[in-house]
Amino acid sequence: RLKIWDCPQITEKTLIAIEKYTPGLISLSLQRLPSLFAIRIESILGNSYRPLRLGQLQRLNVSENIQCKEIAVQSRRLTQASLHHNPELSQLTLECQALEMLDLSYCTNFNKEALLKAISNYQFTPYLNILSTTVDSISLQFISQYGPHH
């Protein structure tokens, strides 16, 4: 398990080291990191990127990161993604087959389109928290009826 909290110097380059040196990591918590704009790994080729690849990761907590706009993670075993209180979060890519819980509460910039894109690769999660996002009940109804796995 790795917890990184209240460290203003942590950036995306730190995540590259985490991926490289802790491939067996099962729990990662990144909280209150003001220099973190995106949780993903930049590609050397232009603006493209790939998800942070932590194949054994089961629990991810990314919260209270006021600058974080994008999260992209790939893990076959991820069951819990707690991404609450990231007010700028607007893009989410989770390549995870085992996801059971997704908490997006207080991600005030997160909308219906972002949610639809985020859930397009897997079945709707049994627990989804979207409190204080811009996803409304009509959007949820639309997603449940006409979404990717209706």
Short mmCIF file of C-alpha atoms in Angstrom, two decimals:
data_model
loop_
_atom_site.label_atom_id
_atom_site.label_comp_id
_atom_site.label_asym_id
_atom_site.label_seq_id
_atom_site.Cartn_x
_atom_site.Cartn_y
_atom_site.Cartn_z
CA ARG A 1 0.00 0.00 0.00
CA LEU A 2 1.15 3.46 -0.83
CA LYS A 3 -0.27 6.73 0.51
CA ILE A 4 0.96 10.07 -0.78
CA TRP A 5 -0.79 12.98 0.91
CA ASP A 6 -0.11 16.70 1.22
CA CYS A 7 3.03 16.70 -0.93
CA PRO A 8 3.13 19.82 -3.11
CA GLN A 9 6.11 18.59 -5.17
CA ILE A 10 4.45 15.41 -6.47
CA THR A 11 3.80 15.55 -10.24
CA GLU A 12 2.99 13.17 -13.09
CA LYS A 13 6.68 12.15 -13.22
CA THR A 14 6.26 10.66 -9.74
CA LEU A 15 3.54 8.40 -11.11
CA ILE A 16 5.92 7.06 -13.74
CA ALA A 17 8.28 6.00 -10.93
CA ILE A 18 5.41 4.44 -8.97
CA GLU A 19 4.42 2.39 -11.99
CA LYS A 20 7.99 1.35 -12.72
CA TYR A 21 9.15 0.45 -9.20
CA THR A 22 5.98 -0.88 -7.56
CA PRO A 23 4.32 -3.18 -10.11
CA GLY A 24 2.70 -5.28 -7.36
CA LEU A 25 1.01 -2.32 -5.67
CA ILE A 26 -2.55 -3.19 -4.56
CA SER A 27 -3.64 0.09 -2.92
CA LEU A 28 -2.75 3.63 -3.97
CA SER A 29 -3.95 6.84 -2.30
CA LEU A 30 -3.12 10.26 -3.74
CA GLN A 31 -4.66 13.12 -1.75
CA ARG A 32 -4.24 16.88 -1.66
CA LEU A 33 -1.47 17.08 -4.25
CA PRO A 34 -1.69 20.63 -5.67
CA SER A 35 0.82 20.05 -8.49
CA LEU A 36 -1.01 17.06 -9.95
CA PHE A 37 -2.93 17.99 -13.10
CA ALA A 38 -3.48 14.52 -14.55
CA ILE A 39 -3.07 10.97 -13.38
CA ARG A 40 -1.77 9.28 -16.49
CA ILE A 41 1.54 8.73 -18.16
CA GLU A 42 2.55 11.01 -21.00
CA SER A 43 3.83 9.37 -24.14
CA ILE A 44 7.07 10.54 -25.68
CA LEU A 45 5.13 10.79 -28.95
CA GLY A 46 3.40 14.15 -28.91
CA ASN A 47 0.25 14.72 -26.91
CA SER A 48 -0.91 11.12 -26.73
CA TYR A 49 -0.86 9.29 -23.44
CA ARG A 50 -1.54 5.92 -21.97
CA PRO A 51 -3.18 5.01 -18.67
CA LEU A 52 -1.18 4.46 -15.51
CA ARG A 53 -0.66 0.69 -15.62
CA LEU A 54 -0.74 -0.98 -12.24
CA GLY A 55 -1.96 -4.49 -13.01
CA GLN A 56 -2.35 -5.62 -9.40
CA LEU A 57 -4.04 -2.45 -8.13
CA GLN A 58 -7.32 -3.18 -6.32
CA ARG A 59 -8.06 0.12 -4.55
CA LEU A 60 -7.47 3.63 -5.86
CA ASN A 61 -8.14 6.79 -3.87
CA VAL A 62 -7.53 10.05 -5.70
CA SER A 63 -9.21 12.84 -3.79
CA GLU A 64 -9.00 16.53 -2.95
CA ASN A 65 -6.65 17.32 -5.83
CA ILE A 66 -7.91 20.74 -6.86
CA GLN A 67 -6.00 20.89 -10.16
CA CYS A 68 -6.57 17.33 -11.40
CA LYS A 69 -8.55 17.37 -14.66
CA GLU A 70 -8.01 13.85 -15.95
CA ILE A 71 -7.61 10.35 -14.55
CA ALA A 72 -6.67 7.33 -16.67
CA VAL A 73 -5.88 3.99 -15.03
CA GLN A 74 -5.59 0.45 -16.33
CA SER A 75 -5.85 -2.46 -13.91
CA ARG A 76 -7.54 -5.84 -14.34
CA ARG A 77 -8.12 -6.11 -10.59
CA LEU A 78 -9.30 -2.63 -9.62
CA THR A 79 -12.50 -2.97 -7.57
CA GLN A 80 -12.71 0.43 -5.84
CA ALA A 81 -12.07 3.85 -7.36
CA SER A 82 -12.69 6.67 -4.92
CA LEU A 83 -12.17 9.87 -6.91
CA HIS A 84 -14.17 12.33 -4.81
CA HIS A 85 -13.56 16.06 -4.27
CA ASN A 86 -11.65 16.69 -7.51
CA PRO A 87 -13.53 19.81 -8.66
CA GLU A 88 -11.76 20.10 -12.04
CA LEU A 89 -12.07 16.41 -13.01
CA SER A 90 -13.76 16.20 -16.41
CA GLN A 91 -12.12 13.19 -18.12
CA LEU A 92 -12.03 9.68 -16.75
CA THR A 93 -10.73 6.51 -18.40
CA LEU A 94 -10.83 3.34 -16.32
CA GLU A 95 -9.80 0.15 -18.08
CA CYS A 96 -10.95 -2.18 -15.32
CA GLN A 97 -13.09 -5.30 -15.59
CA ALA A 98 -13.64 -5.87 -11.86
CA LEU A 99 -14.82 -2.39 -10.80
CA GLU A 100 -17.44 -2.60 -8.02
CA MET A 101 -17.41 0.97 -6.67
CA LEU A 102 -16.92 4.34 -8.34
CA ASP A 103 -17.15 7.48 -6.19
CA LEU A 104 -17.19 10.76 -8.12
CA SER A 105 -18.88 12.83 -5.43
CA TYR A 106 -18.05 16.53 -5.39
CA CYS A 107 -16.33 16.39 -8.77
CA THR A 108 -18.30 19.47 -9.72
CA ASN A 109 -17.00 19.67 -13.30
CA PHE A 110 -17.94 16.04 -14.10
CA ASN A 111 -20.90 15.75 -16.50
CA LYS A 112 -23.13 13.22 -18.26
CA GLU A 113 -20.84 12.92 -21.30
CA ALA A 114 -17.80 12.23 -19.11
CA LEU A 115 -19.73 9.58 -17.16
CA LEU A 116 -20.98 7.89 -20.32
CA LYS A 117 -17.45 7.75 -21.70
CA ALA A 118 -16.08 6.47 -18.40
CA ILE A 119 -18.53 3.57 -18.17
CA SER A 120 -18.47 2.62 -21.86
CA ASN A 121 -15.91 -0.19 -21.42
CA TYR A 122 -17.58 -2.18 -18.65
CA GLN A 123 -20.86 -3.01 -16.97
CA PHE A 124 -22.43 -0.33 -14.80
CA THR A 125 -20.87 -0.47 -11.37
CA PRO A 126 -23.02 -1.72 -8.47
CA TYR A 127 -22.14 1.39 -6.45
CA LEU A 128 -21.91 4.78 -8.15
CA ASN A 129 -21.74 8.03 -6.18
CA ILE A 130 -22.28 11.18 -8.24
CA LEU A 131 -23.35 13.55 -5.45
CA SER A 132 -22.64 17.20 -6.36
CA THR A 133 -21.63 16.50 -9.95
CA THR A 134 -23.48 17.94 -12.95
CA VAL A 135 -24.94 14.52 -13.78
CA ASP A 136 -28.66 14.82 -13.05
CA SER A 137 -31.40 12.22 -12.61
CA ILE A 138 -32.57 12.62 -16.21
CA SER A 139 -29.03 11.92 -17.41
CA LEU A 140 -28.84 8.84 -15.20
CA GLN A 141 -32.13 7.60 -16.58
CA PHE A 142 -30.83 8.10 -20.12
CA ILE A 143 -27.59 6.29 -19.31
CA SER A 144 -29.38 3.34 -17.70
CA GLN A 145 -31.79 3.00 -20.65
CA TYR A 146 -29.60 3.84 -23.63
CA GLY A 147 -26.06 3.59 -22.29
CA PRO A 148 -23.44 1.17 -23.53
CA HIS A 149 -24.77 -1.85 -21.63
CA HIS A 150 -28.53 -1.21 -21.30
#
